[in-house]
Amino acid sequence: MKVIEIKNVEKIYNDSEVKVHAVNGVSLDFEQGEFAAIVGPSGSGKTTLLNMLGGLDNPTTGTIIIGGKEINELKGSKLIDFRLHNIGFVFQSYNLIPVLTAKENVEFIMQMQGVSYKERSKRTIELLEAVGLGERIDSRPARLSGGQQQRVAVARALASKPKFVLADEPTANLDSKSTENLLDIMEKLNREENITFIFSTHDARVVKKARRVITVEDGKVISDVRKE
Amino acid sequence: MKKMIWSIAWKNIWRNRVRSLVVIVAVVLGIMGGMLMIGFMNGLIEQRIDASIHNEISHVQIHEPEFMNNEEIEYTINNYDKIKNILDTLNGVVAYTARSKTFAMVQSDWSTTGLVIKGVNLEKEKQVSDLSNFIIEGDFLENESRLPSIVIGSKAAEELKLLNYQIEDNKMAAIDSLQIPAETTAKLDSLPLKRYRTEKQFSKALAAVLNEHEMKQFGKQLINYFSFYRLGAKVTVTISDTAQIMVPITFRVTGIYKTSNDMFDGMTAFVLENAVLKETGFGKDFIHEIAILTTNNEEGVLVAKELQRSLPNYSVLSWKQIAPDLAYMSDMMEFMDFIYVGIIMLALAFGIINTMLMAVLERAKELGMLMAIGMNKMRVFSMIMLESVFLTLTGAIVGMGASALIFALLARSGINLSMWSEGFEAMGYSAIIYPVVSAGNYINIILLVILTGILASIWPARKALKMNPAEALRTE
Ligand SMILES: Nc1ncnc2c1ncn2[C@@H]1O[C@H](COP(=O)(O)OP(=O)(O)OP(=O)(O)O)[C@@H](O)[C@H]1O
Ligand SMILES: [Mg+2]
């Protein structure tokens, strides 16, 4: 089943005099249950592409279809609501609400979705246990390591039962041990729960774990390799 | 969901403790300033109104309608017995009394002044009016000698030159109590033991023996010390009788009163009702005014309306109609309270806006993240608005608590303005102010504070909503 279809997407930034062709004619499909890495040098357009996939940015031309819905047509609150219910996000940093505990951060997203107290409490504990933080549910982000914070972010991203999870360089700020740990958890969730992960990275070790590697350069896809 | 946003907003305030505390302290001080100002003004005005009602005008007055246009003595109230029956059964009426009210020229041996002479029934008058508590010399018509008694105000006594000044041996003997240096008081010995009829003359005499510095420092005190009212002096009151012929009646001044209203004190004199009747030949219905005391000020207005309905042929006025200036003050009071606090909150609003703006801008990435993961504009807006309201409200509640404490402490002692009291009393205000703040004031302030918090958050919140999550997340 296709979760995402990208058709001839272009993104041109022209806020200054120079036009930047950040994404230049990309067409890609993603299936349910993929574990895909987008790689490429700095400035190649990875973040721009992921932002458009997540409905955070509009393509200049082309269409993006998520679960059969063309998201360029959504505006304002409708778009925010679409993100809330369909997409999980893990960012490089500033992922969590600093004044809330790990548990509250995960619960928050389900509260916005209107999930009942009983259900969200149960799910929060399950998710935090799944990312190996069952013991730290009442800690605030400042008292967690960078790796632990990113694991909370993964739990938070999954809390809303999204169609897929987007992660823009989730390991960029982590040491190698935390990187490996985070990747193992993502991989396990992908394998066991069939959750779709799409992430960008510079890190060769991260690339190694991916089952599909999409290489971009100058806003174009130059290779798309599926390993089996 | 709401609970979560409320809790996040509250916790966010304490992320930058120092900055938030600066705003909170500013609000505390602003609210305290506003509350004290309100309490002081309300106390001042309420005391002024109460004093006027209880010493001068009472809550309701009944007159013959013509008397209101033209205060001639023939416009009397002829149905007092019928009105009494109504008043005895009317709810809200505490006490009432009937008076004659005539304008007369009053002459002492040294001067003349015009006064309103009120002929009163002593027992009933005391139930309606507190004036008998303001007697500073003599008594309130309690004793009658061969001549009928009259009680006048301190100001009228001055006008009639019944306030005199004299260096007396017994006062000189006790002058140590003033704590004025002996070398200064010694100089007073050279003054003649003469009686001075005005303050001006006595002051001049003092200035002749004391130097400028001594005059400035002790002059007022000495003038007061050596002053005395000429109680027992005779005055002639000229009233026209039934045949419109002017009849002079001689009274003896047996009491001097002093209220906080110099104007009233200079205008009104009291005699017993029969004192006027005897000499003028008017009957027992020589009544121009019925004054009524009700359970409270608001009740007075209602009682007046009710009475007017049952007494269509009379003029029935509430205190608000008798003294429109007081009514205006009373009505303006609440409005002015709003204005004071409004101005203070407006000034504070700029500080709050600034703080909230900083809070929003330094959290740009976090807000971008929240919008990215699905927090909609309504929720972001509510969160920022609540932060602003909590910040303001915290300060306001502390400020109101502190003010309430100060009011509790001042409730017994009041704020003593006697340093400036002369000017105040000349305008009809008393020298010790007991600050008054009503529950309504507190509620109004809370509402105003919440409104300020909301308004101050609009601009910062709009700034937050305009942010593009993708860009906010990109910026390092
Ligand atoms: N808001 C913007 N305005 C103008 N140019 C932009 C903007 N955002 C990105 N770009 C440009 O678009 C191009 C692609 O940027 P993008 O951030 O997508 O690259 P990236 O592959 O994520 O790089 P990195 O690996 O450094 O994160 C770059 O040349 C960048 O300078
Ligand atoms: Mg990037």
mmCIF file with all atom_site columns, C-alpha atoms and ligand atoms in Angstrom, chain A residues 41-48 50-51 92 168-169 200-202, chain B residues 474, ligand 2:
data_model
loop_
_atom_site.group_PDB
_atom_site.id
_atom_site.type_symbol
_atom_site.label_atom_id
_atom_site.label_alt_id
_atom_site.label_comp_id
_atom_site.label_asym_id
_atom_site.label_entity_id
_atom_site.label_seq_id
_atom_site.pdbx_PDB_ins_code
_atom_site.Cartn_x
_atom_site.Cartn_y
_atom_site.Cartn_z
_atom_site.occupancy
_atom_site.B_iso_or_equiv
_atom_site.pdbx_formal_charge
_atom_site.auth_seq_id
_atom_site.auth_comp_id
_atom_site.auth_asym_id
_atom_site.auth_atom_id
_atom_site.pdbx_PDB_model_num
ATOM   1  C  CA . PRO A 1 41  ? 25.672 16.357 1.100  1.00 0.00 ? 41  PRO A CA 1
ATOM   2  C  CA . SER A 1 42  ? 24.824 19.447 3.056  1.00 0.00 ? 42  SER A CA 1
ATOM   3  C  CA . GLY A 1 43  ? 22.532 21.746 1.122  1.00 0.00 ? 43  GLY A CA 1
ATOM   4  C  CA . SER A 1 44  ? 21.342 18.992 -1.181 1.00 0.00 ? 44  SER A CA 1
ATOM   5  C  CA . GLY A 1 45  ? 17.691 19.482 -0.207 1.00 0.00 ? 45  GLY A CA 1
ATOM   6  C  CA . LYS A 1 46  ? 17.010 16.739 2.360  1.00 0.00 ? 46  LYS A CA 1
ATOM   7  C  CA . THR A 1 47  ? 15.361 18.972 4.935  1.00 0.00 ? 47  THR A CA 1
ATOM   8  C  CA . THR A 1 48  ? 13.358 20.779 2.275  1.00 0.00 ? 48  THR A CA 1
ATOM   9  C  CA . LEU A 1 50  ? 11.151 16.146 4.389  1.00 0.00 ? 50  LEU A CA 1
ATOM   10 C  CA . ASN A 1 51  ? 9.425  19.415 5.299  1.00 0.00 ? 51  ASN A CA 1
ATOM   11 C  CA . GLN A 1 92  ? 17.218 17.136 15.368 1.00 0.00 ? 92  GLN A CA 1
ATOM   12 C  CA . ASP A 1 168 ? 15.288 14.962 10.045 1.00 0.00 ? 168 ASP A CA 1
ATOM   13 C  CA . GLU A 1 169 ? 18.775 13.991 11.199 1.00 0.00 ? 169 GLU A CA 1
ATOM   14 C  CA . SER A 1 200 ? 17.573 11.956 6.676  1.00 0.00 ? 200 SER A CA 1
ATOM   15 C  CA . THR A 1 201 ? 21.131 11.486 7.820  1.00 0.00 ? 201 THR A CA 1
ATOM   16 C  CA . HIS A 1 202 ? 24.810 12.180 7.224  1.00 0.00 ? 202 HIS A CA 1
ATOM   17 C  CA . ARG B 2 474 ? 15.615 25.764 10.808 1.00 0.00 ? 474 ARG B CA 1
HETATM 18 MG MG . MG  C 3 .   ? 18.913 19.505 6.731  1.00 0.00 ? 2   MG  C MG 1
#
